Amino acid sequence: METKQFKAESKRLLEMMIHSIYTHKEIFLRELISNASDAIDKLYFKSLTDDKVGLSKDDFAIWIKSDPEKKTLTITDNGIGMTEEELENNLGTIANSGSFKFKNENKLEEDNQIIGQFGVGFYSAFMVAKKVTVISKAYGSDKAYKWESEGIDGYTISEADKQSTGTEIILEMLDDTEDENYSEFLEQYRIKALVKKYSDYIRFPIKMEMTHSRPKEQSEEDKAANKPLEYEDYIEIETLNSMVPLWKKNKSELKEEDYKHFYTEKFYDYNEPLKYSHISNEMPAYNALLYIPSKAPFDYYSREYEKGLQLYSNGVLIMDKCADLLPDYFSFVKGLVDSEDLSLNISREMLQHDRQLKAISKSIEKTISSELKKMLKNDRESYEKFWEAFGLQLKYGVYSDYGMHKDKLQELIMFTSSKEKKLVTLDEYVTGMSEEQKYIYYATGESIARIEQLPQSELIRDKGYEILYLTDSVDEFAVKALHQYKDKEFRSVSADDLGIETDDKKEELKAKEEENSDLLKELSEALSGKVAKVVLSQRLRSHPVCLTSEGDISLEMEKVLNSLPNTEKIQAQRVLEINPEHEIFGKLQSISGDKDKLGKYAKLLYDQALLIEGLSIEDPVEFSNLICELM
Ligand code: ADP
């Protein structure tokens, strides 16, 4: 019999498959099942209009048979089959070979990428088999043919004996080596698991004879004698796949439990999801099931966490975690997407450029965003739970990528507010603003209790204005990235200009500063290197001093930035504010000129301000000595 050579390109691809270091060799089964399913699809389609096919929907099936002794795995379908010519053309050449271009020749390191990148389908069988035999009988033909190949050397085609229409693929598995275990693909439970994993939703049943064991019936005598049970094997035909994907079912057929059960099973979460949504979209065409977990996974805020949705192409899983489907700020969403318009063998690299996928990902993002808004509007309790779990991620989203996504996220953001110590949205804050209030005020600190004690906010509180409490380290960065909401600028309670003071008041303070310019200068000098300047405060009511900052970096940001590893130490431009209405100011005035005494007072006041701000003082011993001395 004549041995035919593979076409040049196919040969190279084959070579790669045979020497493959591809880590997911198991995908060969998915590829063969998917081919079988396509072939059945074609014949099924014909059967709808052609009585001669003689099969109805329930007759179509894919069979898997494993023979561990002979080390063969057989995949059989009763699909459309292949003629001699088709065997030659389809299996001797790579499908779509026109689009197949090798970038690197004979380079093993590139294999994985190439395997992932192109529709290698059938050839993947050579990753696990030393010999592949395809016996096929095409629909409408009375002859069957056998295609055989042991790899690179070529293939033969001969006539064969096969009664029914369809294709049978026999893999003679490679021998196990130290590194590779091929016989595992002959184990029934492994096969079952692979079908479940990759091909669960293939529309036709994938059947296999499963061998189970059961106790033999015992005679009364044996029972009475308490003889141990004997076991016997029996064979049962099982359908390994569930066939109808949940997401393709009609929403009206499904109950809340179905969705929830599916989630906990599929995504290994003990907790029920907080929200789910079932989407059937038309432009672009896809079905999706999206879930918001009720709690953040333990590794969510770490580098280990991998975002992504499962990606299916018409019921066949092509990627477990397709990251391109989710923006980082929605990385908490779990679920899957199924589209008929995606090619089965598409790699990560290719996906990024896939137009269809981009359109789907955009549509998904919109859906998530509108679902969250809906939840915020209609189910506040759930939204606050969501916020507790994933709010941090949204705030990261606001300031990441130089604030590029802030417009999309600003309506979803919440902070605790001073009014009722409850979470409010920016919209709620702005709606509650009085007419003369110019800014959205915020205060930062490590806890709400801490912020409430800050002297800086006295004036704003006096006015009855609401203050947003920023307690997460990312908060102030997010607020800075937002800059404003509905034309209202954000303003820190420590800001220089709070937009509250009247011009008269400002003038008054300026005059006072001029009157006391010598004193302020002496204080500045005493604290040189510690603060950028010492000023009279207009925001303080009862407290003698507070510490604020000028410039872009606030004291809170200084704390955050300096806590990051490997960054240069940063210092905010500190400003010591003194309350001119406070008794202590009179005292300072009275000792102006006494450099030694004033120096001590200045240090004490500065240390006090540091402590109130939650910063540590530089020299606690000196602080304590000074207090004793003055007492
Ligand atoms: P692809 O499936 O991406 O086209 P493959 O290399 O997997 O590439 O298969 C090449 C072709 O061989 C298929 O397009 C199909 O025409 C044919 N083929 C493969 N398996 C079968 C089968 N089980 N029944 C009928 N035709 C098949």
XYZ file of C-alpha atoms and ligand atoms in Angstrom:
658
model
C 0.000 0.000 0.000
C 1.260 3.416 -0.931
C 2.293 5.649 1.936
C 1.355 9.230 1.258
C 3.219 12.202 2.559
C 1.597 14.946 4.511
C 1.591 18.356 2.891
C 4.614 20.330 3.994
C 2.811 22.577 6.443
C 0.849 19.750 7.974
C 4.042 17.860 8.420
C 5.578 20.599 10.440
C 2.513 20.972 12.565
C 2.423 17.255 13.106
C 6.037 17.267 14.098
C 5.267 19.826 16.691
C 2.352 17.870 18.024
C 4.449 14.767 18.358
C 7.224 16.543 20.206
C 4.847 18.783 21.966
C 5.661 20.147 25.357
C 2.183 21.574 25.471
C 0.958 21.366 28.995
C -2.647 20.714 28.175
C -2.352 17.523 26.197
C -5.722 16.559 27.593
C -7.403 18.922 25.136
C -7.069 16.292 22.404
C -10.287 14.731 23.672
C -12.135 18.011 23.476
C -10.911 18.464 19.902
C -12.022 15.035 18.754
C -15.380 15.316 20.487
C -15.905 18.698 18.972
C -15.174 17.357 15.484
C -17.572 14.501 16.100
C -20.230 16.904 17.272
C -19.739 19.068 14.165
C -20.093 16.007 11.969
C -23.313 15.045 13.733
C -24.560 18.582 13.417
C -24.170 18.316 9.676
C -26.035 15.057 9.369
C -28.675 16.136 11.834
C -29.248 19.223 9.761
C -29.681 17.048 6.679
C -32.067 14.752 8.505
C -34.450 17.646 9.018
C -35.174 17.765 5.303
C -34.056 14.356 4.106
C -35.946 11.233 5.206
C -33.250 9.004 3.773
C -30.975 9.808 6.706
C -33.231 7.584 8.747
C -32.147 8.960 12.098
C -33.964 11.246 14.497
C -32.403 13.612 16.989
C -32.298 11.060 19.787
C -30.364 8.584 17.678
C -27.314 10.780 17.376
C -24.511 10.175 19.814
C -20.781 10.114 20.373
C -19.269 7.010 21.902
C -16.055 6.734 23.834
C -14.513 3.351 24.430
C -11.355 2.691 26.310
C -9.395 -0.543 26.192
C -6.645 -0.353 28.805
C -5.203 -3.694 27.760
C -4.751 -2.797 24.124
C -4.047 0.784 25.184
C -6.555 2.184 22.753
C -9.117 4.912 23.038
C -11.868 4.999 20.454
C -14.165 7.892 19.680
C -17.086 7.067 17.453
C -19.793 9.255 15.994
C -22.729 8.683 13.689
C -22.268 11.979 11.937
C -21.794 12.834 8.301
C -18.583 10.816 7.835
C -15.852 11.360 5.260
C -15.337 10.070 1.745
C -11.944 8.826 0.618
C -11.270 12.210 -0.867
C -12.312 14.004 2.284
C -10.075 11.817 4.409
C -7.269 12.718 2.097
C -7.995 16.430 2.052
C -9.128 16.976 5.602
C -6.604 14.868 7.421
C -3.681 15.126 5.032
C -3.741 18.901 5.083
C -4.469 21.348 7.769
C -7.818 22.985 7.464
C -7.526 26.635 6.523
C -3.887 26.125 5.770
C -3.877 29.447 3.944
C -4.021 31.278 7.227
C -1.393 29.110 8.747
C 2.016 30.685 8.726
C 4.913 29.551 10.810
C 6.759 32.326 12.489
C 9.553 30.177 13.752
C 10.730 26.942 12.324
C 11.613 23.987 14.438
C 11.637 25.871 17.647
C 10.157 23.909 20.453
C 9.769 26.854 22.791
C 7.361 28.364 20.349
C 5.221 25.263 20.207
C 2.899 26.071 22.978
C 2.097 29.366 21.452
C 1.522 27.909 18.019
C -0.592 25.103 19.328
C -2.670 27.609 21.165
C -2.840 29.943 18.245
C -4.180 27.839 15.412
C -6.902 25.378 14.763
C -4.845 22.258 15.178
C -7.881 20.150 15.961
C -7.472 16.641 14.758
C -3.684 16.656 14.884
C -3.714 17.132 18.635
C -4.405 13.383 18.781
C -0.707 12.938 18.081
C 0.145 14.582 21.381
C -1.053 11.429 23.125
C -1.146 8.682 20.470
C 1.570 6.879 18.574
C -0.869 5.701 15.981
C -4.157 7.161 14.819
C -6.675 5.237 12.752
C -9.742 6.863 11.275
C -12.422 4.645 9.810
C -15.159 6.579 8.131
C -18.176 6.099 5.960
C -19.641 9.191 4.408
C -23.358 9.746 4.265
C -24.705 8.545 0.922
C -21.667 6.443 0.155
C -21.627 2.674 0.134
C -17.934 2.307 0.783
C -15.964 2.949 3.956
C -12.301 3.929 4.178
C -9.544 3.664 6.680
C -6.945 6.394 7.213
C -3.929 5.366 9.259
C -0.877 7.221 10.410
C 1.947 6.825 12.843
C 2.999 10.396 12.457
C 5.591 12.143 10.352
C 6.209 9.306 7.954
C 2.880 9.813 6.312
C -0.425 8.051 6.124
C -2.197 5.358 4.174
C -5.772 5.134 3.016
C -7.435 1.844 2.260
C -10.892 0.415 1.920
C -12.491 -0.693 5.130
C -15.408 -2.540 6.489
C -17.936 -0.342 8.206
C -21.693 -0.708 8.042
C -23.065 2.508 9.445
C -22.492 6.089 8.418
C -20.065 7.995 10.613
C -16.531 8.033 11.860
C -14.511 5.993 14.280
C -11.194 7.295 15.526
C -8.874 4.868 17.234
C -5.949 6.196 19.218
C -3.152 3.865 20.139
C -1.768 5.649 23.120
C 1.896 6.488 23.583
C 3.832 4.542 26.170
C 4.151 6.168 29.551
C 7.454 7.827 30.268
C 9.014 9.195 33.407
C 7.464 12.607 32.785
C 4.317 11.754 30.926
C 1.453 9.522 31.873
C -0.658 8.697 28.848
C -2.460 5.691 30.262
C -4.418 8.027 32.516
C -6.426 8.928 29.435
C -7.637 5.341 29.377
C -9.087 5.478 32.874
C -12.829 5.772 32.810
C -13.034 8.328 35.604
C -10.391 10.504 34.027
C -12.249 10.398 30.727
C -15.500 11.210 32.434
C -13.878 14.147 34.202
C -12.402 15.450 30.967
C -15.733 15.292 29.213
C -17.360 17.092 32.121
C -14.665 19.711 32.099
C -14.464 20.506 28.428
C -17.446 19.089 26.655
C -20.256 19.014 29.155
C -22.535 21.072 26.992
C -22.025 19.356 23.667
C -25.528 19.044 22.348
C -25.398 15.320 21.634
C -24.919 12.638 24.261
C -21.370 11.445 24.837
C -21.749 7.868 25.970
C -19.363 5.454 27.548
C -19.568 1.998 29.021
C -18.622 2.419 32.635
C -17.574 -0.585 34.649
C -18.878 -0.612 38.188
C -18.755 -3.161 40.869
C -21.576 -4.509 43.018
C -21.929 -7.168 45.732
C -23.112 -10.540 44.497
C -26.366 -11.936 45.701
C -25.671 -14.264 48.636
C -27.390 -17.541 49.349
C -29.302 -17.855 52.623
C -26.659 -20.275 53.859
C -23.813 -17.908 53.155
C -25.727 -15.120 54.798
C -26.333 -17.257 57.855
C -22.672 -18.216 57.930
C -21.796 -14.524 57.803
C -19.595 -15.027 54.781
C -17.950 -11.902 53.414
C -19.589 -10.351 50.381
C -18.231 -11.132 46.966
C -18.191 -8.485 44.286
C -18.819 -8.616 40.580
C -18.288 -6.108 37.806
C -21.142 -4.949 35.688
C -21.294 -2.574 32.815
C -23.543 0.416 32.550
C -23.836 2.824 29.689
C -23.591 6.366 30.960
C -24.114 9.661 29.257
C -21.192 11.721 30.459
C -22.315 15.190 29.468
C -25.341 17.129 30.603
C -25.965 18.399 27.062
C -28.125 21.406 27.639
C -26.224 24.282 29.051
C -28.082 26.089 31.774
C -27.437 29.401 30.091
C -29.138 28.252 26.929
C -32.259 27.254 28.726
C -35.237 29.498 28.834
C -35.202 31.849 31.811
C -38.777 30.925 32.631
C -37.730 27.282 33.005
C -35.161 28.113 35.619
C -35.493 28.720 39.306
C -33.327 30.791 41.586
C -31.948 27.553 43.057
C -30.795 26.371 39.653
C -28.674 29.427 39.195
C -27.342 29.352 42.719
C -26.586 25.665 42.651
C -24.799 26.043 39.353
C -22.684 28.798 40.845
C -21.618 27.016 43.997
C -20.780 23.854 42.021
C -19.002 25.487 39.180
C -17.069 28.170 41.005
C -16.335 26.306 44.211
C -17.860 28.867 46.517
C -19.529 27.760 49.733
C -21.535 30.929 49.869
C -24.440 31.620 47.646
C -23.870 34.425 45.186
C -25.093 37.878 46.115
C -26.560 38.484 42.671
C -26.756 36.703 39.373
C -27.835 37.637 35.944
C -28.658 35.590 32.892
C -28.094 37.385 29.632
C -29.057 36.543 26.077
C -27.634 39.243 23.911
C -28.141 39.665 20.203
C -25.631 42.211 19.010
C -23.030 40.859 19.560
C -24.603 37.432 19.922
C -23.808 35.679 23.160
C -25.313 34.093 26.227
C -23.852 34.772 29.616
C -24.292 33.932 33.251
C -22.760 36.491 35.563
C -22.429 36.273 39.332
C -21.357 38.608 42.073
C -19.992 36.599 45.012
C -21.312 37.551 48.418
C -17.831 37.643 49.903
C -14.449 38.483 48.494
C -12.393 35.338 47.874
C -9.569 35.041 50.388
C -6.961 35.894 47.782
C -9.005 38.579 46.073
C -6.867 41.532 47.021
C -3.620 39.724 46.260
C -1.543 39.067 43.207
C -2.600 35.431 43.221
C -6.166 36.234 42.280
C -6.903 35.593 38.623
C -9.849 37.371 37.107
C -11.797 36.087 34.141
C -14.926 34.460 32.819
C -15.220 31.025 31.305
C -15.429 31.270 27.574
C -17.449 28.844 25.473
C -17.765 28.578 21.772
C -21.159 27.124 21.115
C -21.177 24.978 24.205
C -17.531 23.945 24.095
C -15.241 25.368 26.728
C -12.328 27.144 25.099
C -10.899 29.023 28.042
C -11.337 28.677 31.759
C -10.489 32.219 32.759
C -10.701 34.643 29.916
C -9.295 37.786 31.495
C -10.074 39.971 28.510
C -13.761 39.719 29.244
C -13.528 41.720 32.463
C -11.984 45.075 33.268
C -9.896 45.063 36.447
C -12.419 47.087 38.389
C -15.030 44.377 37.796
C -12.601 41.534 38.389
C -14.831 40.159 41.153
C -17.466 38.988 38.679
C -17.624 35.235 38.097
C -19.418 33.456 35.344
C -19.296 32.419 31.749
C -19.888 33.583 28.246
C -20.936 31.464 25.304
C -20.811 32.736 21.770
C -21.358 30.938 18.509
C -19.172 33.325 16.600
C -15.882 32.464 18.225
C -13.408 30.051 16.788
C -12.752 27.047 18.977
C -9.008 27.199 18.877
C -8.271 30.673 19.874
C -5.382 31.526 22.112
C -4.952 34.290 24.629
C -2.737 36.199 22.243
C -5.247 35.977 19.436
C -8.216 36.742 21.618
C -6.924 40.155 22.480
C -7.266 41.081 18.854
C -10.527 39.350 18.243
C -13.165 41.893 17.281
C -16.044 39.724 18.333
C -14.550 39.191 21.751
C -13.930 42.895 22.191
C -17.534 43.641 21.376
C -18.686 41.000 23.852
C -16.420 42.308 26.561
C -17.735 45.820 26.081
C -21.284 44.619 26.269
C -20.525 42.610 29.420
C -18.981 45.609 31.089
C -22.067 47.654 30.350
C -24.271 44.928 31.733
C -22.303 44.664 34.960
C -22.365 48.397 35.377
C -26.101 48.655 34.874
C -26.762 45.662 37.128
C -24.792 47.324 39.897
C -26.687 50.559 39.431
C -29.930 48.651 39.531
C -28.903 46.957 42.734
C -27.909 50.282 44.268
C -31.278 51.708 43.402
C -33.536 48.785 44.242
C -31.714 46.695 46.782
C -29.664 48.914 49.005
C -28.995 46.226 51.562
C -27.365 43.937 49.006
C -25.477 46.802 47.502
C -23.942 47.697 50.837
C -22.921 44.074 51.260
C -21.397 44.196 47.831
C -19.657 47.416 48.742
C -18.193 45.900 51.854
C -16.711 43.050 49.809
C -15.619 44.815 46.665
C -15.883 48.573 47.174
C -12.144 48.809 47.548
C -11.709 47.412 44.052
C -14.012 50.046 42.585
C -12.085 52.777 44.359
C -8.847 51.383 42.949
C -10.579 51.454 39.600
C -11.335 55.150 39.938
C -7.759 56.188 40.282
C -5.959 53.491 38.284
C -4.904 54.190 34.707
C -4.675 57.885 35.536
C -8.346 58.121 36.339
C -9.424 56.908 32.913
C -12.432 54.971 34.182
C -13.676 57.387 36.800
C -16.703 58.547 34.855
C -17.954 55.003 34.589
C -17.477 54.305 38.265
C -18.261 57.493 40.138
C -21.937 56.719 40.576
C -21.098 53.410 42.201
C -18.787 54.837 44.842
C -19.778 55.216 48.496
C -18.252 56.701 51.610
C -19.360 56.849 55.204
C -20.765 60.264 55.926
C -20.651 62.333 59.085
C -24.405 62.900 59.149
C -25.737 59.513 60.104
C -22.503 57.558 59.989
C -23.983 55.660 57.089
C -22.745 54.961 53.607
C -23.778 57.570 51.066
C -23.224 57.836 47.345
C -21.770 60.990 45.859
C -25.145 61.680 44.378
C -26.788 61.529 47.768
C -24.143 63.825 49.195
C -24.543 66.425 46.478
C -28.321 66.278 46.683
C -28.086 66.973 50.402
C -25.837 70.009 50.001
C -27.229 73.379 51.021
C -27.210 76.127 48.464
C -24.329 78.110 49.866
C -22.120 75.015 50.293
C -19.424 75.142 47.666
C -17.521 71.919 48.095
C -17.810 68.243 48.855
C -15.883 67.995 52.121
C -13.903 65.005 53.174
C -11.652 64.071 56.061
C -9.110 61.284 56.163
C -7.970 59.065 58.979
C -7.501 55.469 59.897
C -10.883 55.056 61.521
C -14.142 56.893 61.817
C -13.592 57.438 65.546
C -10.248 58.981 64.792
C -11.566 61.284 62.110
C -14.359 62.488 64.349
C -11.782 63.864 66.762
C -9.889 65.854 64.169
C -9.885 69.558 65.087
C -9.648 70.563 61.431
C -13.295 69.836 60.779
C -14.674 71.989 63.592
C -15.654 74.882 61.392
C -17.342 72.681 58.813
C -19.252 70.823 61.486
C -20.327 74.123 62.996
C -21.789 74.998 59.658
C -23.711 71.739 59.634
C -22.097 70.514 56.462
C -21.786 66.821 55.787
C -18.277 65.347 55.700
C -17.217 62.189 53.903
C -15.001 59.968 56.010
C -12.150 58.457 54.065
C -10.715 55.521 55.967
C -9.158 53.306 53.289
C -5.694 54.156 52.122
C -6.856 54.323 48.525
C -9.677 56.771 49.282
C -7.911 60.066 49.043
C -6.198 59.007 45.838
C -9.571 58.111 44.384
C -11.053 61.425 45.457
C -8.126 63.293 43.934
C -8.617 61.386 40.688
C -12.325 62.243 40.687
C -11.549 65.878 41.396
C -15.232 66.752 41.250
C -18.681 65.274 41.111
C -21.516 67.072 39.326
C -19.474 70.279 39.215
C -18.792 70.189 42.926
C -15.136 69.953 43.772
C -13.843 67.786 46.556
C -12.133 69.627 49.347
C -10.253 68.256 52.304
C -11.255 69.650 55.700
C -7.554 70.469 56.066
C -7.462 72.507 52.880
C -6.197 76.022 52.925
C -9.377 77.523 51.567
C -12.556 75.865 52.706
C -14.791 78.207 50.780
C -16.603 79.114 53.974
C -14.816 82.149 55.325
C -16.238 85.521 54.365
C -13.992 88.174 52.861
C -14.280 90.212 56.048
C -13.072 87.321 58.114
C -10.202 86.731 55.733
C -9.164 90.361 55.972
C -9.399 90.235 59.731
C -7.149 87.196 59.888
C -4.650 88.732 57.514
C -4.422 91.814 59.696
C -3.919 89.634 62.744
C -1.157 87.730 61.004
C 0.571 90.980 60.176
C 0.276 92.183 63.766
C 1.836 88.963 64.956
C 4.335 88.506 62.163
C 7.312 88.555 64.533
C 5.807 85.883 66.722
C 4.931 83.658 63.760
C 8.434 84.072 62.428
C 9.959 83.082 65.751
C 7.718 80.007 65.883
C 8.650 79.046 62.308
C 12.295 79.325 63.137
C 11.891 77.205 66.230
C 10.294 74.512 64.111
C 12.483 74.863 61.062
C 12.936 71.577 59.235
C 9.713 70.293 60.772
C 7.068 72.501 59.257
C 7.007 74.627 56.134
C 5.209 77.421 57.939
C 3.205 78.459 60.973
C -0.058 80.314 60.371
C -3.103 81.546 62.225
C -6.051 79.251 61.728
C -9.600 80.105 60.877
C -10.911 76.567 60.976
C -10.319 75.897 64.661
C -12.941 76.537 67.306
C -11.971 74.888 70.584
C -8.625 73.287 69.781
C -5.408 75.262 70.119
C -3.524 73.782 67.132
C -3.770 71.479 64.180
C -1.517 70.240 61.465
C -2.395 70.632 57.799
C -0.423 70.581 54.615
C 0.039 72.613 51.507
C 0.673 71.283 48.040
C -0.476 68.038 46.452
C 0.475 65.605 49.139
C -1.629 65.440 52.251
C -0.524 64.023 55.576
C -2.683 60.964 54.971
C -1.158 60.392 51.572
C 2.266 60.749 53.095
C 1.417 57.924 55.478
C 0.142 55.703 52.683
C 2.989 56.375 50.296
C 5.608 55.805 52.945
C 4.074 52.494 53.905
C 4.592 51.129 50.390
C 7.706 49.027 49.927
C 10.575 50.305 47.828
C 9.463 53.881 47.502
C 11.439 56.941 48.431
C 10.292 58.576 51.619
C 7.941 61.436 50.968
C 7.123 64.356 53.218
C 4.044 66.466 52.974
C 4.588 70.210 53.295
C 3.397 70.562 56.849
C 1.667 73.650 58.141
C 1.112 74.258 61.839
C -2.097 76.167 62.380
C -2.648 78.044 65.637
C -6.038 79.110 66.884
C -5.784 82.899 67.514
C -8.920 82.779 69.679
C -7.458 80.233 72.053
C -6.011 81.161 75.422
C -2.715 79.614 74.508
C -2.230 82.179 71.797
C -2.220 84.971 74.407
C 0.413 83.052 76.287
C 2.552 82.782 73.160
C 2.197 86.499 72.547
C 3.371 87.183 76.057
C 6.587 85.241 75.687
C 7.405 86.486 72.205
C 11.086 87.437 72.142
C 12.055 84.818 74.747
C 13.653 82.479 72.261
C 14.309 79.624 74.650
C 10.848 79.522 76.163
C 9.031 80.070 72.902
C 11.069 77.290 71.320
C 9.851 74.863 73.969
C 6.213 75.901 73.548
C 6.501 75.592 69.790
C 7.822 72.039 70.053
C 5.112 71.037 72.463
C 2.355 72.427 70.306
C 3.792 70.761 67.235
C 3.972 67.399 69.015
C 0.388 67.789 70.161
C -0.691 68.456 66.609
C 1.188 65.372 65.437
C -0.518 63.204 68.018
C -3.978 64.432 67.122
C -3.208 63.717 63.500
C -2.255 60.135 64.313
C 1.392 60.659 63.462
C 4.181 59.677 65.772
C 6.254 62.293 67.502
C 9.925 62.427 66.749
C 11.282 62.556 70.283
C 8.848 61.239 72.912
C 11.401 61.644 75.719
C 11.900 65.307 74.977
C 8.129 65.734 74.752
C 7.635 64.183 78.130
C 10.457 66.197 79.702
C 9.048 69.424 78.317
C 5.639 68.709 79.785
C 7.115 68.039 83.215
C 9.214 71.158 83.029
C 6.252 73.361 82.197
C 4.045 71.724 84.781
P -11.209 21.859 12.154
O -12.136 20.994 12.963
O -10.741 23.057 12.897
O -11.727 22.162 10.799
P -9.563 19.515 12.219
O -8.134 19.290 11.889
O -9.974 19.140 13.591
O -9.863 21.021 11.930
O -10.442 18.711 11.219
C -10.280 18.871 9.857
C -11.520 18.458 9.131
O -11.675 17.049 9.158
C -12.796 18.989 9.711
O -13.062 20.284 9.269
C -13.824 17.983 9.193
O -14.228 18.319 7.882
C -13.046 16.712 9.138
N -13.319 15.881 10.288
C -12.581 15.737 11.400
N -13.150 14.878 12.265
C -14.291 14.446 11.671
C -15.357 13.527 12.042
N -15.352 12.912 13.227
N -16.353 13.356 11.166
C -16.371 13.986 9.985
N -15.425 14.848 9.585
C -14.396 15.085 10.415
